[in-house]
Amino acid sequence: MKIAILGYGKMGKTIEQLALENGHEIILKVDDSNAVSWTNQQLQNADVAIEFTNPESAIKNIKRCLESSVPVVCGTTGWLEKIDEVKEKCHAENGGFFYASNFSIGVNIFFKLNKILAKMMNDYPQYKITMEEIHHTQKLDAPSGTAITLAEGIIENVDRKSQWVKESNSSMEELPIFSKRIEKVPGTHQIKYDSPIDTIEIKHTAHSRLGFAKGALLAAEWMVGKKGIYGMKDLLGNG
Ligand SMILES: NC(=O)c1ccc[n+]([C@@H]2O[C@H](COP(=O)([O-])OP(=O)(O)OC[C@H]3O[C@@H](n4cnc5c(N)ncnc54)[C@H](O)[C@@H]3O)[C@@H](O)[C@H]2O)c1
C-alpha cells in the first residue's frame, strides 16, 4: 500500500515505522517544512493518506485529500465542531473519510465499558461523576478528543448529565473533565463515580503511541478503495 503521511510528527513517525515494518511504502511525508510546497499530484500517487497534524491544518488537509480522490484517515483532535463541513465535502466529492478520536483497540474497548458502567450508574444519583485526562505537555487541545468521546458516552446513558464542562465547579447536570499536562504521558483517562460510602473508578493508560499507530494503519489498509464516512465501530464491528 502506498501511503501519504500528512503530519510527520510524533504520530506520523510512529506510523511510518510500523508501515515500513509491514511492507508498505511511504510516498509523501508532510510537516511544517513542506506544508505549503507539496502538490496534489504527489498525493494522488497514494492509495491512502493518514492525517495527524493540528486542529488548524486538519480540515484543509482532509479536503485536499477528498478533492484528490485519495481516501483519508484522520486522527487529529480538537477540530470536531467543524466535522459537518468535512462530511459535506466527502459526500460532494464522493470520497472516503475515516475519523477516530482514538485509534487504540484498548481505548475502544474502554469506550464500550464506559457506556455499560454509565448505564448501570444511571440508577444511583448519589455517585458524583468526574473525569480526568493526562497527556504530554505539547498537546494543543484540552480536554482530549478521547475524553470528549467518553463524556458523550456518559451523557447518552446518565439522565442527570446533559453536558460536559472544563474543570469547573459543575452543577448536577454537568460532567466536569479535569485535564493535566505532564511531560511524556501518551494518554491516560480515568472516570470516577464517587459517593460518601465508596468510589468506583475505571482507567485506561496508554504505555506508548504504538496502539494509536496500529489502529490508524489498520484503518488505512481497510480504507483503500472505499468511499463514504467511517469510524472505529465500522472497523472493529462493535457498537
Ligand atoms: N486519534 C488518535 O488515536 C490520536 C493519538 C495521538 C495523537 N492524536 C492527535 O494527533 C495530532 C498530532 O499528534 P502528534 O503527537 O503527532 O503531534 P506533533 O506535534 O508531534 O505532530 C504534528 C505534525 O504536523 C506537522 N504539521 C503542522 N502543520 C502541518 C500542515 N499544514 N500539513 C502537514 N503537516 C503539518 C508538524 O510539523 C508536526 O510534524 C494531535 O491532534 C493529537 O491530539 C490522535
PDB file of C-alpha atoms and ligand atoms in Angstrom:
ATOM      1  CA  MET A   1       0.000   0.000   0.000  1.00  0.00           C
ATOM      2  CA  LYS A   2       1.264   3.489  -0.884  1.00  0.00           C
ATOM      3  CA  ILE A   3       0.745   5.920   1.981  1.00  0.00           C
ATOM      4  CA  ALA A   4       0.895   9.716   2.222  1.00  0.00           C
ATOM      5  CA  ILE A   5       1.676  10.866   5.763  1.00  0.00           C
ATOM      6  CA  LEU A   6       0.215  14.313   6.410  1.00  0.00           C
ATOM      7  CA  GLY A   7       1.757  15.388   9.714  1.00  0.00           C
ATOM      8  CA  TYR A   8       5.190  13.877  10.123  1.00  0.00           C
ATOM      9  CA  GLY A   9       5.395  14.444  13.892  1.00  0.00           C
ATOM     10  CA  LYS A  10       5.253  12.049  16.840  1.00  0.00           C
ATOM     11  CA  MET A  11       2.320  10.074  15.432  1.00  0.00           C
ATOM     12  CA  GLY A  12       3.400  10.358  11.780  1.00  0.00           C
ATOM     13  CA  LYS A  13       6.838   8.949  12.600  1.00  0.00           C
ATOM     14  CA  THR A  14       5.427   6.070  14.674  1.00  0.00           C
ATOM     15  CA  ILE A  15       3.038   5.228  11.812  1.00  0.00           C
ATOM     16  CA  GLU A  16       5.875   5.375   9.280  1.00  0.00           C
ATOM     17  CA  GLN A  17       7.965   2.902  11.280  1.00  0.00           C
ATOM     18  CA  LEU A  18       5.071   0.470  11.626  1.00  0.00           C
ATOM     19  CA  ALA A  19       4.032   0.849   7.975  1.00  0.00           C
ATOM     20  CA  LEU A  20       7.560   0.076   6.725  1.00  0.00           C
ATOM     21  CA  GLU A  21       7.762  -2.979   9.030  1.00  0.00           C
ATOM     22  CA  ASN A  22       4.519  -4.173   7.428  1.00  0.00           C
ATOM     23  CA  GLY A  23       5.803  -3.802   3.853  1.00  0.00           C
ATOM     24  CA  HIS A  24       4.016  -0.572   2.960  1.00  0.00           C
ATOM     25  CA  GLU A  25       5.571   2.337   1.076  1.00  0.00           C
ATOM     26  CA  ILE A  26       5.560   5.975   2.195  1.00  0.00           C
ATOM     27  CA  ILE A  27       5.313   8.116  -0.930  1.00  0.00           C
ATOM     28  CA  LEU A  28       4.798  11.512   0.727  1.00  0.00           C
ATOM     29  CA  LYS A  29       5.629  12.972   4.142  1.00  0.00           C
ATOM     30  CA  VAL A  30       4.421  16.432   5.053  1.00  0.00           C
ATOM     31  CA  ASP A  31       5.336  18.528   8.063  1.00  0.00           C
ATOM     32  CA  ASP A  32       5.826  22.246   8.770  1.00  0.00           C
ATOM     33  CA  SER A  33       8.811  22.424   6.418  1.00  0.00           C
ATOM     34  CA  ASN A  34       6.904  21.439   3.227  1.00  0.00           C
ATOM     35  CA  ALA A  35       3.312  22.197   4.278  1.00  0.00           C
ATOM     36  CA  VAL A  36       2.969  24.834   1.529  1.00  0.00           C
ATOM     37  CA  SER A  37       5.042  23.190  -1.198  1.00  0.00           C
ATOM     38  CA  TRP A  38       3.540  19.690  -1.514  1.00  0.00           C
ATOM     39  CA  THR A  39       1.264  19.088  -4.504  1.00  0.00           C
ATOM     40  CA  ASN A  40      -1.993  17.269  -5.166  1.00  0.00           C
ATOM     41  CA  GLN A  41      -0.150  15.384  -7.902  1.00  0.00           C
ATOM     42  CA  GLN A  42       2.205  13.899  -5.272  1.00  0.00           C
ATOM     43  CA  LEU A  43      -0.770  12.999  -3.107  1.00  0.00           C
ATOM     44  CA  GLN A  44      -2.576  11.283  -5.980  1.00  0.00           C
ATOM     45  CA  ASN A  45       0.152   8.623  -6.083  1.00  0.00           C
ATOM     46  CA  ALA A  46      -1.064   7.383  -2.691  1.00  0.00           C
ATOM     47  CA  ASP A  47      -3.653   4.651  -2.062  1.00  0.00           C
ATOM     48  CA  VAL A  48      -4.494   6.335   1.220  1.00  0.00           C
ATOM     49  CA  ALA A  49      -3.495   9.368   3.305  1.00  0.00           C
ATOM     50  CA  ILE A  50      -3.014   9.371   7.075  1.00  0.00           C
ATOM     51  CA  GLU A  51      -3.521  12.767   8.728  1.00  0.00           C
ATOM     52  CA  PHE A  52      -2.146  13.574  12.214  1.00  0.00           C
ATOM     53  CA  THR A  53      -1.401  17.315  12.325  1.00  0.00           C
ATOM     54  CA  ASN A  54      -3.130  20.029  14.353  1.00  0.00           C
ATOM     55  CA  PRO A  55      -6.685  21.431  14.520  1.00  0.00           C
ATOM     56  CA  GLU A  56      -5.924  24.311  12.087  1.00  0.00           C
ATOM     57  CA  SER A  57      -4.376  22.143   9.358  1.00  0.00           C
ATOM     58  CA  ALA A  58      -6.578  19.048   9.592  1.00  0.00           C
ATOM     59  CA  ILE A  59      -9.651  20.339   7.748  1.00  0.00           C
ATOM     60  CA  LYS A  60      -7.602  21.802   4.892  1.00  0.00           C
ATOM     61  CA  ASN A  61      -5.626  18.574   4.516  1.00  0.00           C
ATOM     62  CA  ILE A  62      -8.711  16.346   4.622  1.00  0.00           C
ATOM     63  CA  LYS A  63     -10.458  18.482   1.981  1.00  0.00           C
ATOM     64  CA  ARG A  64      -7.401  18.292  -0.254  1.00  0.00           C
ATOM     65  CA  CYS A  65      -7.378  14.503   0.001  1.00  0.00           C
ATOM     66  CA  LEU A  66     -11.080  14.332  -0.854  1.00  0.00           C
ATOM     67  CA  GLU A  67     -10.590  16.660  -3.847  1.00  0.00           C
ATOM     68  CA  SER A  68      -7.713  14.419  -4.982  1.00  0.00           C
ATOM     69  CA  SER A  69      -9.825  11.231  -4.653  1.00  0.00           C
ATOM     70  CA  VAL A  70      -7.466   9.803  -2.031  1.00  0.00           C
ATOM     71  CA  PRO A  71      -9.228   8.201   0.964  1.00  0.00           C
ATOM     72  CA  VAL A  72      -8.086   9.828   4.199  1.00  0.00           C
ATOM     73  CA  VAL A  73      -7.715   8.502   7.737  1.00  0.00           C
ATOM     74  CA  CYS A  74      -7.618  11.321  10.275  1.00  0.00           C
ATOM     75  CA  GLY A  75      -6.642  11.177  13.937  1.00  0.00           C
ATOM     76  CA  THR A  76      -6.130  14.888  14.598  1.00  0.00           C
ATOM     77  CA  THR A  77      -8.249  16.038  17.534  1.00  0.00           C
ATOM     78  CA  GLY A  78      -9.639  19.424  18.564  1.00  0.00           C
ATOM     79  CA  TRP A  79     -11.481  20.383  15.342  1.00  0.00           C
ATOM     80  CA  LEU A  80     -14.661  18.293  15.553  1.00  0.00           C
ATOM     81  CA  GLU A  81     -17.010  21.276  15.816  1.00  0.00           C
ATOM     82  CA  LYS A  82     -16.402  21.567  12.050  1.00  0.00           C
ATOM     83  CA  ILE A  83     -16.948  17.907  11.158  1.00  0.00           C
ATOM     84  CA  ASP A  84     -20.181  18.651   9.256  1.00  0.00           C
ATOM     85  CA  GLU A  85     -18.162  20.743   6.797  1.00  0.00           C
ATOM     86  CA  VAL A  86     -15.915  17.741   6.144  1.00  0.00           C
ATOM     87  CA  LYS A  87     -18.837  15.307   5.880  1.00  0.00           C
ATOM     88  CA  GLU A  88     -20.490  17.575   3.279  1.00  0.00           C
ATOM     89  CA  LYS A  89     -17.251  17.771   1.327  1.00  0.00           C
ATOM     90  CA  CYS A  90     -16.876  13.992   1.475  1.00  0.00           C
ATOM     91  CA  HIS A  91     -20.364  13.493   0.041  1.00  0.00           C
ATOM     92  CA  ALA A  92     -19.843  16.201  -2.603  1.00  0.00           C
ATOM     93  CA  GLU A  93     -16.572  14.627  -3.780  1.00  0.00           C
ATOM     94  CA  ASN A  94     -17.835  11.037  -3.349  1.00  0.00           C
ATOM     95  CA  GLY A  95     -14.727  10.458  -1.267  1.00  0.00           C
ATOM     96  CA  GLY A  96     -13.578   8.244   1.595  1.00  0.00           C
ATOM     97  CA  PHE A  97     -13.078   9.610   5.121  1.00  0.00           C
ATOM     98  CA  PHE A  98     -12.268   7.783   8.362  1.00  0.00           C
ATOM     99  CA  TYR A  99     -12.128   9.557  11.716  1.00  0.00           C
ATOM    100  CA  ALA A 100     -11.359   8.353  15.238  1.00  0.00           C
ATOM    101  CA  SER A 101     -10.651  10.425  18.322  1.00  0.00           C
ATOM    102  CA  ASN A 102      -8.630   7.400  19.456  1.00  0.00           C
ATOM    103  CA  PHE A 103      -7.355   4.573  17.257  1.00  0.00           C
ATOM    104  CA  SER A 104      -6.244   2.282  20.066  1.00  0.00           C
ATOM    105  CA  ILE A 105      -8.144  -1.029  20.303  1.00  0.00           C
ATOM    106  CA  GLY A 106      -7.868  -0.874  24.120  1.00  0.00           C
ATOM    107  CA  VAL A 107      -9.434   2.588  24.239  1.00  0.00           C
ATOM    108  CA  ASN A 108     -12.271   1.436  22.021  1.00  0.00           C
ATOM    109  CA  ILE A 109     -12.931  -1.435  24.474  1.00  0.00           C
ATOM    110  CA  PHE A 110     -12.772   1.217  27.220  1.00  0.00           C
ATOM    111  CA  PHE A 111     -15.369   3.337  25.322  1.00  0.00           C
ATOM    112  CA  LYS A 112     -17.743   0.353  25.457  1.00  0.00           C
ATOM    113  CA  LEU A 113     -17.028  -0.373  29.122  1.00  0.00           C
ATOM    114  CA  ASN A 114     -17.642   3.305  29.908  1.00  0.00           C
ATOM    115  CA  LYS A 115     -21.110   3.185  28.324  1.00  0.00           C
ATOM    116  CA  ILE A 116     -22.036  -0.034  30.158  1.00  0.00           C
ATOM    117  CA  LEU A 117     -20.920   1.386  33.514  1.00  0.00           C
ATOM    118  CA  ALA A 118     -22.693   4.707  32.835  1.00  0.00           C
ATOM    119  CA  LYS A 119     -25.938   2.857  32.081  1.00  0.00           C
ATOM    120  CA  MET A 120     -25.618   0.985  35.403  1.00  0.00           C
ATOM    121  CA  MET A 121     -24.827   4.165  37.358  1.00  0.00           C
ATOM    122  CA  ASN A 122     -27.879   5.973  35.942  1.00  0.00           C
ATOM    123  CA  ASP A 123     -29.900   4.461  38.804  1.00  0.00           C
ATOM    124  CA  TYR A 124     -27.524   5.735  41.517  1.00  0.00           C
ATOM    125  CA  PRO A 125     -27.575   9.565  41.723  1.00  0.00           C
ATOM    126  CA  GLN A 126     -25.611   9.518  44.992  1.00  0.00           C
ATOM    127  CA  TYR A 127     -22.458   8.968  42.884  1.00  0.00           C
ATOM    128  CA  LYS A 128     -20.759  12.166  41.701  1.00  0.00           C
ATOM    129  CA  ILE A 129     -19.176  11.654  38.252  1.00  0.00           C
ATOM    130  CA  THR A 130     -15.853  13.230  37.261  1.00  0.00           C
ATOM    131  CA  MET A 131     -13.253  12.555  34.582  1.00  0.00           C
ATOM    132  CA  GLU A 132      -9.518  13.186  34.460  1.00  0.00           C
ATOM    133  CA  GLU A 133      -7.291  13.024  31.385  1.00  0.00           C
ATOM    134  CA  ILE A 134      -3.498  13.331  31.370  1.00  0.00           C
ATOM    135  CA  HIS A 135      -1.358  13.967  28.267  1.00  0.00           C
ATOM    136  CA  HIS A 136       2.112  15.218  27.379  1.00  0.00           C
ATOM    137  CA  THR A 137       2.788  18.944  27.545  1.00  0.00           C
ATOM    138  CA  GLN A 138       2.848  19.504  23.743  1.00  0.00           C
ATOM    139  CA  LYS A 139      -0.792  18.525  23.336  1.00  0.00           C
ATOM    140  CA  LEU A 140      -2.694  21.509  21.909  1.00  0.00           C
ATOM    141  CA  ASP A 141      -6.303  20.676  22.786  1.00  0.00           C
ATOM    142  CA  ALA A 142      -7.905  20.175  26.200  1.00  0.00           C
ATOM    143  CA  PRO A 143      -9.902  18.183  27.053  1.00  0.00           C
ATOM    144  CA  SER A 144      -8.635  15.452  24.746  1.00  0.00           C
ATOM    145  CA  GLY A 145     -10.792  14.117  21.899  1.00  0.00           C
ATOM    146  CA  THR A 146     -10.879  10.788  23.749  1.00  0.00           C
ATOM    147  CA  ALA A 147     -12.164  12.468  26.918  1.00  0.00           C
ATOM    148  CA  ILE A 148     -14.923  14.150  24.906  1.00  0.00           C
ATOM    149  CA  THR A 149     -15.951  10.797  23.366  1.00  0.00           C
ATOM    150  CA  LEU A 150     -16.010   9.264  26.873  1.00  0.00           C
ATOM    151  CA  ALA A 151     -18.071  12.193  28.167  1.00  0.00           C
ATOM    152  CA  GLU A 152     -20.568  11.752  25.323  1.00  0.00           C
ATOM    153  CA  GLY A 153     -20.848   8.061  26.264  1.00  0.00           C
ATOM    154  CA  ILE A 154     -21.741   9.044  29.834  1.00  0.00           C
ATOM    155  CA  ILE A 155     -24.182  11.812  28.847  1.00  0.00           C
ATOM    156  CA  GLU A 156     -26.015   9.399  26.485  1.00  0.00           C
ATOM    157  CA  ASN A 157     -26.584   6.971  29.344  1.00  0.00           C
ATOM    158  CA  VAL A 158     -26.925   9.033  32.532  1.00  0.00           C
ATOM    159  CA  ASP A 159     -30.156  11.053  32.656  1.00  0.00           C
ATOM    160  CA  ARG A 160     -28.829  13.525  35.264  1.00  0.00           C
ATOM    161  CA  LYS A 161     -25.981  14.687  32.952  1.00  0.00           C
ATOM    162  CA  SER A 162     -26.632  16.916  29.935  1.00  0.00           C
ATOM    163  CA  GLN A 163     -23.218  18.403  29.078  1.00  0.00           C
ATOM    164  CA  TRP A 164     -19.510  18.204  29.882  1.00  0.00           C
ATOM    165  CA  VAL A 165     -17.548  21.200  31.185  1.00  0.00           C
ATOM    166  CA  LYS A 166     -13.885  22.021  31.601  1.00  0.00           C
ATOM    167  CA  GLU A 167     -12.701  21.632  35.209  1.00  0.00           C
ATOM    168  CA  SER A 168     -15.146  23.927  36.948  1.00  0.00           C
ATOM    169  CA  ASN A 169     -17.431  23.782  39.966  1.00  0.00           C
ATOM    170  CA  SER A 170     -20.001  21.893  37.990  1.00  0.00           C
ATOM    171  CA  SER A 171     -23.731  21.700  38.563  1.00  0.00           C
ATOM    172  CA  MET A 172     -25.659  18.414  38.802  1.00  0.00           C
ATOM    173  CA  GLU A 173     -26.320  18.398  35.015  1.00  0.00           C
ATOM    174  CA  GLU A 174     -22.664  18.984  34.148  1.00  0.00           C
ATOM    175  CA  LEU A 175     -19.870  16.440  33.876  1.00  0.00           C
ATOM    176  CA  PRO A 176     -16.508  18.049  34.748  1.00  0.00           C
ATOM    177  CA  ILE A 177     -13.384  16.982  32.845  1.00  0.00           C
ATOM    178  CA  PHE A 178     -10.041  17.760  34.501  1.00  0.00           C
ATOM    179  CA  SER A 179      -7.079  17.988  32.106  1.00  0.00           C
ATOM    180  CA  LYS A 180      -3.491  17.622  33.296  1.00  0.00           C
ATOM    181  CA  ARG A 181      -0.391  18.069  31.151  1.00  0.00           C
ATOM    182  CA  ILE A 182       2.677  16.105  32.273  1.00  0.00           C
ATOM    183  CA  GLU A 183       5.886  15.517  30.272  1.00  0.00           C
ATOM    184  CA  LYS A 184       5.913  12.384  28.059  1.00  0.00           C
ATOM    185  CA  VAL A 185       2.496  10.943  29.042  1.00  0.00           C
ATOM    186  CA  PRO A 186       0.985   9.340  25.854  1.00  0.00           C
ATOM    187  CA  GLY A 187      -2.592   9.371  27.235  1.00  0.00           C
ATOM    188  CA  THR A 188      -4.401   8.414  30.454  1.00  0.00           C
ATOM    189  CA  HIS A 189      -8.169   8.621  31.033  1.00  0.00           C
ATOM    190  CA  GLN A 190      -9.934   7.951  34.308  1.00  0.00           C
ATOM    191  CA  ILE A 191     -13.621   8.117  35.204  1.00  0.00           C
ATOM    192  CA  LYS A 192     -14.632   8.284  38.820  1.00  0.00           C
ATOM    193  CA  TYR A 193     -18.021   7.644  40.455  1.00  0.00           C
ATOM    194  CA  ASP A 194     -17.686   8.954  43.976  1.00  0.00           C
ATOM    195  CA  SER A 195     -20.187   8.599  46.838  1.00  0.00           C
ATOM    196  CA  PRO A 196     -19.820   9.273  50.575  1.00  0.00           C
ATOM    197  CA  ILE A 197     -19.646   5.469  51.020  1.00  0.00           C
ATOM    198  CA  ASP A 198     -17.264   4.386  48.261  1.00  0.00           C
ATOM    199  CA  THR A 199     -15.652   5.133  44.891  1.00  0.00           C
ATOM    200  CA  ILE A 200     -15.816   3.224  41.612  1.00  0.00           C
ATOM    201  CA  GLU A 201     -13.107   4.067  39.050  1.00  0.00           C
ATOM    202  CA  ILE A 202     -12.256   2.896  35.553  1.00  0.00           C
ATOM    203  CA  LYS A 203      -8.977   3.882  33.918  1.00  0.00           C
ATOM    204  CA  HIS A 204      -7.150   3.412  30.616  1.00  0.00           C
ATOM    205  CA  THR A 205      -3.412   4.061  30.429  1.00  0.00           C
ATOM    206  CA  ALA A 206      -1.582   4.085  27.077  1.00  0.00           C
ATOM    207  CA  HIS A 207       2.025   2.934  27.515  1.00  0.00           C
ATOM    208  CA  SER A 208       3.181   4.322  24.146  1.00  0.00           C
ATOM    209  CA  ARG A 209       1.871   5.685  20.808  1.00  0.00           C
ATOM    210  CA  LEU A 210       2.092   2.247  19.209  1.00  0.00           C
ATOM    211  CA  GLY A 211      -1.556   1.364  19.932  1.00  0.00           C
ATOM    212  CA  PHE A 212      -2.753   4.537  18.148  1.00  0.00           C
ATOM    213  CA  ALA A 213      -0.412   3.903  15.199  1.00  0.00           C
ATOM    214  CA  LYS A 214      -1.515   0.259  14.823  1.00  0.00           C
ATOM    215  CA  GLY A 215      -5.184   1.256  14.745  1.00  0.00           C
ATOM    216  CA  ALA A 216      -4.547   4.061  12.250  1.00  0.00           C
ATOM    217  CA  LEU A 217      -2.616   1.726   9.946  1.00  0.00           C
ATOM    218  CA  LEU A 218      -5.340  -0.920  10.188  1.00  0.00           C
ATOM    219  CA  ALA A 219      -7.918   1.740   9.290  1.00  0.00           C
ATOM    220  CA  ALA A 220      -5.735   2.887   6.357  1.00  0.00           C
ATOM    221  CA  GLU A 221      -5.480  -0.694   4.990  1.00  0.00           C
ATOM    222  CA  TRP A 222      -9.259  -1.033   5.349  1.00  0.00           C
ATOM    223  CA  MET A 223      -9.956   2.318   3.612  1.00  0.00           C
ATOM    224  CA  VAL A 224      -8.123   1.588   0.350  1.00  0.00           C
ATOM    225  CA  GLY A 225     -10.668   1.897  -2.469  1.00  0.00           C
ATOM    226  CA  LYS A 226     -13.517   2.774  -0.062  1.00  0.00           C
ATOM    227  CA  LYS A 227     -15.940   5.675  -0.341  1.00  0.00           C
ATOM    228  CA  GLY A 228     -18.083   7.015   2.495  1.00  0.00           C
ATOM    229  CA  ILE A 229     -17.620   8.072   6.118  1.00  0.00           C
ATOM    230  CA  TYR A 230     -16.380   5.579   8.689  1.00  0.00           C
ATOM    231  CA  GLY A 231     -15.156   5.242  12.271  1.00  0.00           C
ATOM    232  CA  MET A 232     -13.814   2.628  14.663  1.00  0.00           C
ATOM    233  CA  LYS A 233     -17.225   0.962  15.091  1.00  0.00           C
ATOM    234  CA  ASP A 234     -17.200   0.143  11.355  1.00  0.00           C
ATOM    235  CA  LEU A 235     -13.623  -1.122  11.505  1.00  0.00           C
ATOM    236  CA  LEU A 236     -13.970  -3.199  14.676  1.00  0.00           C
ATOM    237  CA  GLY A 237     -17.557  -4.261  14.043  1.00  0.00           C
ATOM    238  CA  ASN A 238     -18.834  -3.444  17.525  1.00  0.00           C
ATOM    239  CA  GLY A 239     -21.281  -0.882  18.843  1.00  0.00           C
TER     240      GLY A 239
HETATM  241  N1  LIG B   1      -6.727   9.724  17.230  1.00  0.00           N
HETATM  242  C1  LIG B   1      -5.725   9.202  17.925  1.00  0.00           C
HETATM  243  O1  LIG B   1      -5.669   7.994  18.228  1.00  0.00           O
HETATM  244  C2  LIG B   1      -4.598  10.107  18.322  1.00  0.00           C
HETATM  245  C3  LIG B   1      -3.472   9.615  19.002  1.00  0.00           C
HETATM  246  C4  LIG B   1      -2.415  10.500  19.275  1.00  0.00           C
HETATM  247  C5  LIG B   1      -2.497  11.822  18.873  1.00  0.00           C
HETATM  248  N2  LIG B   1      -3.610  12.264  18.242  1.00  0.00           N
HETATM  249  C6  LIG B   1      -3.731  13.634  17.715  1.00  0.00           C
HETATM  250  O2  LIG B   1      -2.964  13.707  16.527  1.00  0.00           O
HETATM  251  C7  LIG B   1      -2.477  15.031  16.330  1.00  0.00           C
HETATM  252  C8  LIG B   1      -0.960  15.000  16.117  1.00  0.00           C
HETATM  253  O3  LIG B   1      -0.330  14.485  17.279  1.00  0.00           O
HETATM  254  P1  LIG B   1       1.258  14.367  17.368  1.00  0.00           P
HETATM  255  O4  LIG B   1       1.519  13.954  18.776  1.00  0.00           O
HETATM  256  O5  LIG B   1       1.797  13.558  16.234  1.00  0.00           O
HETATM  257  O6  LIG B   1       1.657  15.900  17.173  1.00  0.00           O
HETATM  258  P2  LIG B   1       3.065  16.514  16.660  1.00  0.00           P
HETATM  259  O7  LIG B   1       3.046  17.938  17.037  1.00  0.00           O
HETATM  260  O8  LIG B   1       4.198  15.659  17.135  1.00  0.00           O
HETATM  261  O9  LIG B   1       2.973  16.382  15.068  1.00  0.00           O
HETATM  262  C9  LIG B   1       2.214  17.227  14.234  1.00  0.00           C
HETATM  263  C10 LIG B   1       2.965  17.360  12.919  1.00  0.00           C
HETATM  264  O10 LIG B   1       2.148  18.058  11.983  1.00  0.00           O
HETATM  265  C11 LIG B   1       3.020  18.884  11.205  1.00  0.00           C
HETATM  266  N3  LIG B   1       2.242  19.944  10.539  1.00  0.00           N
HETATM  267  C12 LIG B   1       1.894  21.160  11.020  1.00  0.00           C
HETATM  268  N4  LIG B   1       1.162  21.822  10.079  1.00  0.00           N
HETATM  269  C13 LIG B   1       1.019  20.982   9.038  1.00  0.00           C
HETATM  270  C14 LIG B   1       0.345  21.060   7.789  1.00  0.00           C
HETATM  271  N5  LIG B   1      -0.345  22.163   7.437  1.00  0.00           N
HETATM  272  N6  LIG B   1       0.386  19.991   6.953  1.00  0.00           N
HETATM  273  C15 LIG B   1       1.058  18.877   7.305  1.00  0.00           C
HETATM  274  N7  LIG B   1       1.747  18.764   8.463  1.00  0.00           N
HETATM  275  C16 LIG B   1       1.704  19.786   9.323  1.00  0.00           C
HETATM  276  C17 LIG B   1       4.043  19.403  12.202  1.00  0.00           C
HETATM  277  O11 LIG B   1       5.219  19.825  11.548  1.00  0.00           O
HETATM  278  C18 LIG B   1       4.284  18.142  13.036  1.00  0.00           C
HETATM  279  O12 LIG B   1       5.316  17.381  12.461  1.00  0.00           O
HETATM  280  C19 LIG B   1      -2.958  15.811  17.556  1.00  0.00           C
HETATM  281  O13 LIG B   1      -4.156  16.462  17.242  1.00  0.00           O
HETATM  282  C20 LIG B   1      -3.210  14.727  18.603  1.00  0.00           C
HETATM  283  O14 LIG B   1      -4.169  15.097  19.560  1.00  0.00           O
HETATM  284  C21 LIG B   1      -4.660  11.430  17.960  1.00  0.00           C
END
